[in-house]
CSV table of C-alpha atoms in Angstrom, one decimal:
chain,number,residue,atom,x,y,z
A,1,MET,CA,119.1,88.3,107.0
A,2,ALA,CA,119.5,87.4,110.6
A,3,ALA,CA,116.9,85.3,112.3
A,4,ILE,CA,114.5,87.2,114.6
A,5,ARG,CA,114.2,86.4,118.2
A,6,LEU,CA,110.9,86.2,119.9
A,7,GLU,CA,111.3,87.9,123.3
A,8,GLY,CA,109.7,90.4,125.6
A,9,ALA,CA,106.0,90.9,125.3
A,10,ASP,CA,105.7,88.0,122.8
A,11,LEU,CA,107.3,85.4,125.1
A,12,ILE,CA,105.4,86.9,128.1
A,13,ALA,CA,102.1,86.4,126.2
A,14,LEU,CA,103.0,82.8,125.6
A,15,ALA,CA,103.9,82.2,129.2
A,16,GLU,CA,100.9,84.0,130.7
A,17,PHE,CA,98.4,82.2,128.7
A,18,GLY,CA,100.2,78.9,129.1
A,19,GLU,CA,100.2,78.7,125.3
A,20,THR,CA,103.4,76.8,124.8
A,21,THR,CA,101.4,74.3,122.8
A,22,PRO,CA,101.8,74.0,119.0
A,23,ARG,CA,98.4,75.8,118.6
A,24,GLY,CA,99.4,78.6,121.0
A,25,ILE,CA,102.8,79.2,119.4
A,26,ALA,CA,101.2,79.2,115.9
A,27,GLY,CA,98.6,81.7,117.1
A,28,VAL,CA,101.1,84.2,118.4
A,29,ILE,CA,103.2,84.0,115.2
A,30,ALA,CA,100.0,84.4,113.2
A,31,ARG,CA,99.2,87.6,115.1
A,32,LEU,CA,102.7,89.0,114.5
A,33,VAL,CA,102.5,88.3,110.8
A,34,ASN,CA,99.0,89.7,110.4
A,35,SER,CA,99.8,92.8,112.4
A,36,GLY,CA,102.9,93.5,110.2
A,37,GLU,CA,105.3,93.1,113.1
A,38,LEU,CA,106.8,90.2,111.2
A,39,ALA,CA,107.2,91.4,107.6
A,40,ALA,CA,107.2,89.2,104.5
A,41,GLY,CA,110.6,87.7,104.0
A,42,THR,CA,111.5,87.7,107.7
A,43,ARG,CA,113.6,84.7,108.8
A,44,LEU,CA,112.1,82.9,111.8
A,45,PRO,CA,114.1,81.3,114.6
A,46,THR,CA,115.1,77.8,114.1
A,47,VAL,CA,113.0,75.1,115.8
A,48,ARG,CA,115.7,74.4,118.3
A,49,GLU,CA,116.3,78.1,119.1
A,50,LEU,CA,112.6,78.8,119.9
A,51,ALA,CA,112.2,75.5,121.7
A,52,SER,CA,115.1,76.5,123.9
A,53,GLU,CA,113.7,80.0,124.6
A,54,LEU,CA,110.3,78.5,125.5
A,55,GLY,CA,111.5,75.5,127.4
A,56,VAL,CA,109.5,73.1,125.2
A,57,SER,CA,110.5,70.2,123.0
A,58,PRO,CA,111.6,70.8,119.4
A,59,ALA,CA,108.7,68.7,118.3
A,60,THR,CA,106.2,71.2,119.8
A,61,VAL,CA,107.7,74.1,117.8
A,62,SER,CA,108.0,71.9,114.7
A,63,GLN,CA,104.2,71.2,114.8
A,64,ALA,CA,103.5,74.9,115.1
A,65,TRP,CA,105.7,75.7,112.1
A,66,GLN,CA,103.9,73.0,110.1
A,67,ALA,CA,100.5,74.5,111.0
A,68,LEU,CA,101.6,77.9,109.9
A,69,SER,CA,103.0,76.6,106.7
A,70,ARG,CA,99.7,74.8,105.9
A,71,THR,CA,97.9,78.1,106.5
A,72,GLY,CA,100.2,79.8,104.0
A,73,LEU,CA,101.8,82.3,106.5
A,74,ILE,CA,105.3,80.9,106.4
A,75,GLU,CA,107.4,78.8,104.1
A,76,SER,CA,110.4,76.5,104.5
A,77,ARG,CA,113.5,77.1,102.3
A,78,GLY,CA,115.3,74.0,103.3
A,79,ARG,CA,118.6,74.7,105.1
A,80,ALA,CA,118.1,78.4,104.8
A,81,GLY,CA,115.4,78.2,107.4
A,82,SER,CA,111.7,79.2,107.6
A,83,PHE,CA,110.5,82.6,106.4
A,84,VAL,CA,107.3,84.7,106.5
A,85,ARG,CA,105.7,84.1,103.2
A,86,PRO,CA,105.2,86.9,100.7
A,87,LEU,CA,101.6,87.6,99.9
A,88,SER,CA,102.0,88.5,96.3
A,89,GLN,CA,101.3,86.1,93.4
A,90,GLY,CA,101.6,88.5,90.6
A,91,TRP,CA,99.5,86.6,88.0
A,92,LEU,CA,96.5,86.5,90.4
A,93,ALA,CA,94.2,89.5,91.1
A,94,PRO,CA,94.2,90.7,94.7
A,95,ARG,CA,91.2,88.8,96.1
A,96,MET,CA,92.1,85.8,94.0
A,97,ARG,CA,95.4,85.8,95.8
A,98,GLY,CA,93.5,85.7,99.0
A,99,MET,CA,91.6,82.6,97.8
A,100,ALA,CA,94.7,80.8,96.6
A,101,ALA,CA,95.6,77.9,98.8
A,102,PRO,CA,99.3,77.0,99.5
A,103,ASN,CA,100.7,74.0,97.6
A,104,ASP,CA,101.7,72.4,100.9
A,105,PRO,CA,100.0,69.0,101.2
A,106,VAL,CA,97.4,68.6,103.9
A,107,ARG,CA,95.3,65.6,105.0
A,108,LEU,CA,92.1,67.1,103.8
A,109,ASP,CA,91.9,70.2,101.6
A,110,LEU,CA,88.4,71.8,101.8
A,111,SER,CA,89.5,75.3,100.6
A,112,ARG,CA,89.4,75.2,96.8
A,113,GLY,CA,85.7,75.3,95.9
A,114,THR,CA,86.2,72.7,93.1
A,115,PRO,CA,84.1,69.6,92.4
A,116,ASP,CA,85.2,66.2,93.6
A,117,PRO,CA,87.2,64.8,90.6
A,118,LEU,CA,85.9,61.3,91.5
A,119,LEU,CA,82.3,62.5,90.8
A,120,LEU,CA,83.0,64.0,87.3
A,121,PRO,CA,81.7,62.0,84.3
A,122,ALA,CA,84.4,60.1,82.4
A,123,LEU,CA,85.7,61.9,79.4
A,124,GLY,CA,87.2,58.9,77.6
A,125,PRO,CA,84.0,57.7,75.9
A,126,ALA,CA,83.2,61.2,74.7
A,127,LEU,CA,86.8,61.8,73.4
A,128,SER,CA,86.6,58.5,71.5
A,129,ARG,CA,83.6,59.8,69.6
A,130,VAL,CA,85.1,63.1,68.6
A,131,SER,CA,86.6,63.5,65.2
A,132,ALA,CA,90.3,63.1,65.0
A,133,ARG,CA,90.5,66.3,63.0
A,134,ALA,CA,89.7,69.8,64.3
A,135,GLU,CA,87.9,71.2,61.2
A,136,THR,CA,86.5,74.7,60.9
A,137,GLY,CA,85.2,75.7,57.5
A,138,SER,CA,85.3,79.4,58.2
A,139,TYR,CA,86.7,81.8,60.7
A,140,GLN,CA,83.4,83.6,60.6
A,141,ALA,CA,81.2,80.5,61.1
A,142,GLU,CA,78.6,80.5,63.9
A,143,PRO,CA,80.4,80.3,67.2
A,144,VAL,CA,78.2,77.6,68.7
A,145,ILE,CA,77.8,74.2,67.0
A,146,PRO,CA,74.1,73.6,66.1
A,147,GLY,CA,73.6,70.5,68.2
A,148,LEU,CA,74.9,72.1,71.4
A,149,ALA,CA,72.9,75.3,70.6
A,150,ALA,CA,69.7,73.2,70.4
A,151,VAL,CA,70.4,71.3,73.7
A,152,LEU,CA,71.2,74.6,75.5
A,153,ALA,CA,68.0,76.2,74.2
A,154,ASP,CA,65.9,73.3,75.3
A,155,SER,CA,67.4,73.4,78.9
A,156,TRP,CA,67.4,77.2,79.3
A,157,PRO,CA,65.4,78.4,82.3
A,158,SER,CA,63.6,81.1,80.3
A,159,ALA,CA,63.2,82.1,76.7
A,160,ALA,CA,66.5,83.8,75.7
A,161,GLU,CA,66.7,85.6,72.4
A,162,THR,CA,70.1,84.1,71.7
A,163,ILE,CA,72.7,81.9,73.4
A,164,MET,CA,76.4,81.7,72.8
A,165,VAL,CA,79.3,79.7,74.3
A,166,VAL,CA,82.4,81.2,76.0
A,167,ASP,CA,85.4,79.9,77.9
A,168,GLY,CA,84.0,79.5,81.4
A,169,ALA,CA,81.7,81.5,83.7
A,170,LEU,CA,84.3,84.2,84.6
A,171,ASP,CA,84.9,84.7,80.9
A,172,ALA,CA,81.2,85.2,80.5
A,173,ILE,CA,80.9,87.6,83.4
A,174,SER,CA,83.9,89.6,82.4
A,175,ARG,CA,82.8,90.0,78.8
A,176,THR,CA,79.3,91.0,79.9
A,177,LEU,CA,80.6,93.6,82.3
A,178,ASP,CA,82.9,95.0,79.7
A,179,GLU,CA,79.8,95.8,77.5
A,180,VAL,CA,77.8,97.2,80.4
A,181,VAL,CA,80.0,98.9,82.9
A,182,ARG,CA,82.1,102.1,82.5
A,183,TYR,CA,84.5,103.8,84.9
A,184,GLY,CA,82.7,105.2,87.9
A,185,ASP,CA,79.6,103.1,87.5
A,186,ARG,CA,78.0,101.2,90.4
A,187,VAL,CA,77.3,97.5,90.3
A,188,VAL,CA,75.2,95.6,92.9
A,189,VAL,CA,76.9,92.5,94.3
A,190,GLU,CA,76.2,89.9,96.9
A,191,SER,CA,78.1,90.0,100.2
A,192,PRO,CA,79.5,87.6,100.9
A,193,GLY,CA,80.0,86.8,97.2
A,194,PHE,CA,82.5,85.5,94.7
A,195,PRO,CA,85.9,87.4,95.1
A,196,PRO,CA,86.8,87.5,91.4
A,197,PHE,CA,83.7,89.5,90.8
A,198,LEU,CA,85.0,92.2,93.0
A,199,ASP,CA,88.4,92.1,91.3
A,200,LEU,CA,86.7,92.5,88.0
A,201,LEU,CA,84.8,95.6,89.2
A,202,ASP,CA,88.1,97.1,90.6
A,203,LEU,CA,89.7,96.5,87.2
A,204,LEU,CA,86.8,98.3,85.5
A,205,GLY,CA,87.0,101.2,88.0
A,206,ALA,CA,83.4,100.4,89.1
A,207,GLU,CA,82.0,100.7,92.6
A,208,ALA,CA,80.6,97.5,94.3
A,209,VAL,CA,77.3,98.1,96.1
A,210,PRO,CA,77.0,95.1,98.5
A,211,VAL,CA,73.7,93.5,99.4
A,212,ALA,CA,73.3,90.8,102.1
A,213,VAL,CA,72.1,87.3,101.3
A,214,ASP,CA,70.0,85.0,103.3
A,215,GLU,CA,68.9,81.3,102.8
A,216,ALA,CA,67.2,82.3,99.5
A,217,GLY,CA,69.9,84.5,98.1
A,218,MET,CA,70.0,88.3,97.6
A,219,THR,CA,67.4,90.0,99.8
A,220,PRO,CA,64.7,92.2,98.1
A,221,GLU,CA,64.9,94.9,100.7
A,222,GLY,CA,68.7,95.1,100.3
A,223,LEU,CA,68.3,95.2,96.5
A,224,ALA,CA,65.7,98.0,96.8
A,225,ALA,CA,68.1,100.1,98.9
A,226,ALA,CA,71.0,99.4,96.5
A,227,LEU,CA,69.0,100.4,93.4
A,228,ARG,CA,68.5,103.9,94.9
A,229,ARG,CA,72.2,104.4,94.2
A,230,GLN,CA,71.5,104.0,90.5
A,231,PRO,CA,73.7,101.0,89.5
A,232,VAL,CA,74.0,99.9,85.9
A,233,ALA,CA,74.1,96.2,86.8
A,234,VAL,CA,73.2,93.6,89.4
A,235,LEU,CA,75.5,90.6,89.7
A,236,LEU,CA,74.1,87.5,91.5
A,237,GLN,CA,74.3,83.7,91.8
A,238,PRO,CA,70.8,82.1,91.6
A,239,ARG,CA,71.9,78.6,92.8
A,240,ALA,CA,74.5,77.2,95.2
A,241,GLN,CA,75.7,80.7,95.9
A,242,ASN,CA,79.5,80.9,96.4
A,243,PRO,CA,80.4,80.9,99.3
A,244,THR,CA,77.1,80.5,101.3
A,245,GLY,CA,75.5,77.7,99.3
A,246,ALA,CA,72.2,79.6,99.2
A,247,SER,CA,69.8,78.8,96.3
A,248,MET,CA,67.1,81.2,95.2
A,249,THR,CA,63.5,80.2,95.1
A,250,ALA,CA,61.1,81.1,92.3
A,251,ASP,CA,59.2,83.4,94.8
A,252,ARG,CA,62.5,85.2,95.7
A,253,ALA,CA,63.4,85.6,92.0
A,254,GLU,CA,60.0,87.1,91.3
A,255,ALA,CA,60.3,89.4,94.3
A,256,LEU,CA,63.7,90.6,93.1
A,257,ALA,CA,62.4,91.1,89.6
A,258,ARG,CA,59.5,93.1,91.0
A,259,VAL,CA,61.9,95.4,92.9
A,260,ILE,CA,63.8,96.1,89.7
A,261,ARG,CA,60.7,96.6,87.6
A,262,THR,CA,59.2,99.1,90.1
A,263,ALA,CA,62.4,101.0,91.1
A,264,GLU,CA,62.9,104.5,89.7
A,265,ARG,CA,65.3,104.6,86.7
A,266,ALA,CA,66.0,100.9,86.9
A,267,GLU,CA,64.7,100.0,83.5
A,268,GLY,CA,68.2,99.9,82.0
A,269,VAL,CA,69.8,97.9,84.8
A,270,VAL,CA,71.3,94.6,83.5
A,271,VAL,CA,71.0,91.6,85.7
A,272,VAL,CA,73.9,89.1,85.3
A,273,GLU,CA,73.2,85.7,86.7
A,274,ASP,CA,76.1,83.2,87.3
A,275,ASP,CA,74.5,79.7,87.5
A,276,HIS,CA,77.8,78.0,88.0
A,277,SER,CA,76.5,74.8,89.7
A,278,GLY,CA,73.2,74.3,87.9
A,279,MET,CA,73.5,70.6,87.1
A,280,ILE,CA,74.7,69.6,90.6
A,281,SER,CA,72.3,71.8,92.4
A,282,THR,CA,69.2,70.3,94.1
A,283,ALA,CA,67.2,73.5,93.6
A,284,GLY,CA,65.2,73.9,90.4
A,285,ASP,CA,66.0,76.2,87.5
A,286,VAL,CA,65.4,79.8,88.4
A,287,THR,CA,66.1,83.1,86.7
A,288,LEU,CA,64.9,86.7,86.9
A,289,GLY,CA,64.7,86.5,83.1
A,290,THR,CA,61.3,84.9,83.5
A,291,TRP,CA,60.0,88.3,84.5
A,292,LEU,CA,62.7,90.6,83.0
A,293,PRO,CA,63.7,89.0,79.7
A,294,GLU,CA,65.1,92.2,78.2
A,295,GLN,CA,67.3,92.9,81.2
A,296,VAL,CA,68.8,89.5,82.2
A,297,VAL,CA,72.0,87.8,81.0
A,298,HIS,CA,72.0,84.2,82.3
A,299,VAL,CA,75.3,82.4,82.5
A,300,ARG,CA,75.4,78.6,82.8
A,301,SER,CA,78.7,77.0,83.6
A,302,PHE,CA,79.5,73.3,83.3
A,303,SER,CA,82.7,73.3,85.4
A,304,LYS,CA,81.2,71.9,88.6
A,305,SER,CA,79.3,69.2,86.8
A,306,HIS,CA,81.6,68.2,84.0
A,307,GLY,CA,85.1,69.5,85.0
A,308,PRO,CA,86.7,72.9,85.4
A,309,ASP,CA,89.2,72.2,82.6
A,310,LEU,CA,86.5,72.0,79.9
A,311,ARG,CA,86.4,75.8,80.2
A,312,ILE,CA,82.9,76.1,78.8
A,313,ALA,CA,79.9,78.3,79.8
A,314,ALA,CA,76.8,79.4,77.9
A,315,VAL,CA,75.5,82.9,77.9
A,316,GLY,CA,71.9,83.7,77.0
A,317,GLY,CA,69.9,86.9,77.0
A,318,PRO,CA,68.8,89.9,74.9
A,319,ARG,CA,70.1,89.5,71.4
A,320,ASP,CA,71.6,93.0,71.1
A,321,LEU,CA,73.8,92.6,74.2
A,322,VAL,CA,74.8,89.0,73.6
A,323,ASP,CA,75.6,89.8,69.9
A,324,ARG,CA,77.9,92.6,71.1
A,325,ILE,CA,79.7,90.2,73.3
A,326,ALA,CA,80.1,87.7,70.4
A,327,ALA,CA,81.3,90.4,68.0
A,328,ARG,CA,83.9,91.7,70.4
A,329,ARG,CA,85.0,88.1,71.1
A,330,MET,CA,85.6,87.5,67.4
A,331,LEU,CA,88.4,90.1,67.6
A,332,GLY,CA,90.1,88.1,70.3
A,333,PRO,CA,89.8,84.3,70.8
A,334,GLY,CA,87.0,84.2,68.2
A,335,TRP,CA,85.1,81.1,69.5
A,336,THR,CA,85.3,78.3,72.0
A,337,SER,CA,87.0,75.2,70.5
A,338,ARG,CA,84.4,73.3,68.5
A,339,MET,CA,86.1,70.1,69.6
A,340,LEU,CA,85.4,71.0,73.2
A,341,GLN,CA,81.9,71.9,72.3
A,342,THR,CA,81.4,68.5,70.7
A,343,ILE,CA,82.7,66.8,73.8
A,344,LEU,CA,80.3,68.8,76.0
A,345,LEU,CA,77.4,68.0,73.7
A,346,ASP,CA,78.3,64.3,74.0
A,347,LEU,CA,78.4,64.6,77.8
A,348,LEU,CA,75.0,66.4,77.9
A,349,THR,CA,73.3,63.7,75.7
A,350,ASP,CA,75.0,60.5,76.7
A,351,GLY,CA,73.0,58.4,79.2
A,352,THR,CA,76.0,57.2,81.2
A,353,SER,CA,77.3,60.7,81.5
A,354,LEU,CA,73.9,62.0,82.6
A,355,ASP,CA,73.7,59.3,85.2
A,356,ALA,CA,77.1,60.2,86.5
A,357,VAL,CA,76.1,63.9,87.0
A,358,ALA,CA,72.9,62.8,88.7
A,359,GLU,CA,74.9,60.6,91.1
A,360,ALA,CA,77.2,63.6,91.8
A,361,ARG,CA,74.2,65.8,92.6
A,362,ARG,CA,73.0,63.1,95.0
A,363,GLN,CA,76.4,62.7,96.6
A,364,TYR,CA,76.8,66.5,97.2
A,365,PHE,CA,73.4,66.7,98.7
A,366,THR,CA,74.1,63.9,101.0
A,367,ARG,CA,77.5,65.3,102.1
A,368,GLN,CA,76.0,68.8,102.6
A,369,ARG,CA,73.1,67.4,104.7
A,370,ALA,CA,75.4,65.1,106.8
A,371,LEU,CA,78.1,67.7,107.6
A,372,GLY,CA,75.5,70.5,108.2
A,373,ASP,CA,73.5,68.4,110.6
A,374,ALA,CA,76.7,67.3,112.4
A,375,LEU,CA,77.9,70.9,112.8
A,376,ARG,CA,74.5,72.1,114.0
A,377,ALA,CA,74.5,69.3,116.5
A,378,ARG,CA,77.9,70.6,117.8
A,379,GLY,CA,76.5,74.1,118.2
A,380,VAL,CA,77.8,75.7,115.0
A,381,PRO,CA,74.8,77.6,113.4
A,382,VAL,CA,75.5,76.9,109.7
A,383,ALA,CA,72.6,77.5,107.3
A,384,THR,CA,71.3,74.7,105.0
A,385,ALA,CA,73.4,74.8,101.8
A,386,ASP,CA,73.3,73.6,98.2
A,387,GLY,CA,76.2,72.7,95.9
A,388,VAL,CA,79.7,72.1,97.1
A,389,ASN,CA,80.4,74.9,99.6
A,390,LEU,CA,79.3,75.9,103.1
A,391,TRP,CA,79.7,79.2,104.9
A,392,MET,CA,80.7,78.6,108.6
A,393,PRO,CA,80.7,81.3,111.3
A,394,VAL,CA,83.8,81.3,113.5
A,395,LEU,CA,85.0,83.4,116.4
A,396,SER,CA,88.2,84.2,114.7
A,397,GLU,CA,89.0,83.6,111.0
A,398,ARG,CA,92.7,83.4,111.5
A,399,SER,CA,92.5,81.2,114.6
A,400,ALA,CA,90.2,78.8,112.8
A,401,LEU,CA,92.6,78.6,109.9
A,402,VAL,CA,95.6,77.9,112.1
A,403,GLN,CA,93.8,75.4,114.3
A,404,LEU,CA,92.5,73.4,111.3
A,405,ALA,CA,95.9,73.5,109.6
A,406,ALA,CA,97.4,72.0,112.8
A,407,SER,CA,95.0,69.1,112.4
A,408,GLY,CA,95.7,68.7,108.7
A,409,VAL,CA,92.6,70.4,107.4
A,410,ARG,CA,92.5,73.5,105.1
A,411,VAL,CA,89.5,75.7,104.5
A,412,ALA,CA,89.2,79.1,102.8
A,413,ALA,CA,89.5,82.4,104.6
A,414,GLY,CA,86.2,84.3,104.6
A,415,THR,CA,87.6,87.8,104.2
A,416,PRO,CA,88.2,87.8,100.4
A,417,PHE,CA,84.5,87.0,99.9
A,418,LEU,CA,83.3,90.2,101.5
A,419,ALA,CA,82.7,93.5,99.7
A,420,ALA,CA,84.5,96.4,101.3
A,421,SER,CA,81.4,98.0,102.9
A,422,SER,CA,79.6,94.7,103.6
A,423,PRO,CA,76.3,95.2,105.5
A,424,ALA,CA,75.6,93.8,108.9
A,425,THR,CA,74.4,90.3,109.4
A,426,ASN,CA,70.8,89.8,108.6
A,427,GLY,CA,70.2,87.2,111.2
A,428,THR,CA,70.5,84.1,109.0
A,429,GLY,CA,74.1,83.4,109.6
A,430,ASN,CA,75.1,84.3,106.0
A,431,GLY,CA,75.8,88.0,106.6
A,432,ARG,CA,78.8,89.7,108.1
A,433,SER,CA,78.9,91.5,111.5
A,434,SER,CA,81.2,94.3,112.3
A,435,ARG,CA,82.1,92.5,115.6
A,436,ARG,CA,85.0,90.2,115.9
A,437,ASP,CA,82.6,87.3,116.4
A,438,GLY,CA,81.4,87.9,112.9
A,439,ASP,CA,84.2,86.0,111.1
A,440,PHE,CA,83.5,83.2,108.6
A,441,VAL,CA,85.4,80.6,106.6
A,442,ARG,CA,84.3,78.7,103.5
A,443,VAL,CA,84.3,74.9,103.6
A,444,THR,CA,84.2,72.9,100.4
A,445,VAL,CA,81.8,70.2,101.7
A,446,GLY,CA,81.8,68.5,98.3
A,447,MET,CA,85.3,67.1,99.1
A,448,VAL,CA,84.2,65.4,102.4
A,449,ARG,CA,83.9,61.8,101.2
A,450,SER,CA,83.9,60.1,104.6
A,451,ASP,CA,84.6,60.6,108.3
A,452,ILE,CA,81.9,63.2,108.7
A,453,ASP,CA,82.0,63.1,112.5
A,454,GLU,CA,85.8,63.6,112.5
A,455,VAL,CA,85.6,66.5,110.1
A,456,ALA,CA,82.7,68.1,112.0
A,457,ASP,CA,84.7,67.8,115.3
A,458,ALA,CA,87.6,69.6,113.8
A,459,LEU,CA,85.5,72.3,112.2
A,460,ALA,CA,83.4,72.9,115.3
A,461,SER,CA,86.4,73.1,117.5
A,462,SER,CA,88.0,75.7,115.3
A,463,ALA,CA,84.8,77.7,115.0
A,464,GLN,CA,84.5,78.1,118.8
A,465,HIS,CA,88.1,78.7,119.7
A,466,VAL,CA,90.3,81.8,119.7
A,467,VAL,CA,94.1,81.2,119.8
A,468,ALA,CA,95.9,83.3,122.3
A,469,GLY,CA,96.8,86.6,120.9
A,470,GLY,CA,94.1,86.5,118.2
A,471,TYR,CA,95.3,87.9,114.9
């Protein structure tokens, strides 16, 4: 395919705005890609060709190409040249594709939402204490080993009739929704919220009913309005909400439970809680199950505290529903590896491991407070956050991504976190406005180990700047 030539209006735009800087060139290319004028697979001009057209040095264009590559908009194919990157990664669901970061190395990757690997407890001691043989006496044995079942029950935030173990939080959410949701049903979700939840609902043929969140999570008035649409389930994150970092107070949880208890025809609504960051959250245990024990399925994941690759989450709630989930699972994977369960049990009871998780919680709190304070001091109105993520308002999502990429920093685009009919901003900085100044990005603060002021400078500059041409 022949290389395209930037000419006419595009070159005029660059010249008129004086944007023959790396950031300006990257901004115009980003606009052309996002508008569809440059289709996936299109070969771009060589660095020397475009430098000659614009009258700039090849180094200037090269820096723009590097920024666009870090953002994931273009890719280099060696001697074949640079091309507009295809959006599709077929093994990922649509919104998960939107979350996927390019593999291009950057100086600081704050896009992934994962815990700092340096703050995870060491697995070596636990592994050394696990039996060398993976023994299972019966395929029909209880799916949770007794010791882990006891530890989970003792730490559960409310009295659950039964608790089982599955392969991570998304496995738990997916299996619960499979039992509750049918094609055409409505499910209340947070907006912004976790993109894979929306992908799951699309797969089930369900309609997402978005509710805004504030500094204490899902709002009671928003939930009350959503319940009038007769949903079958409510899906929420009680602590360290992804992406906003909001944590629910006991008062808010009680208020939400009261809304559900008093709403017409809501007695059968199932509340699914994803407590994915419980052990690294600075907020206390909270669940609507305290007031609605027969309607709440609480999911507790250990990925953020003990490592994503352990793939373990616990599910607790009404026996009838949880037993249905367990029975269906026995016809698939059966159970979560009892060796992995034994490792988790060791990590949850070993003093050194517990101290490591406590130190991780302290570190994340310190990083959140330091970066949040630094951003607010620079005029960026971020809300106080818990856990590893922060939701940052920006004038232009794409401009912010491009500018940060140019400085070697990657964050996550905000768009995948928003339900299709997201409500207007609620005044807390956590909602979404229909105006162009209502864009956001998610920043994984948990990975900011040092240089807080330098990171805050880069983030604040990107939040308050729009690249020529927009997107």
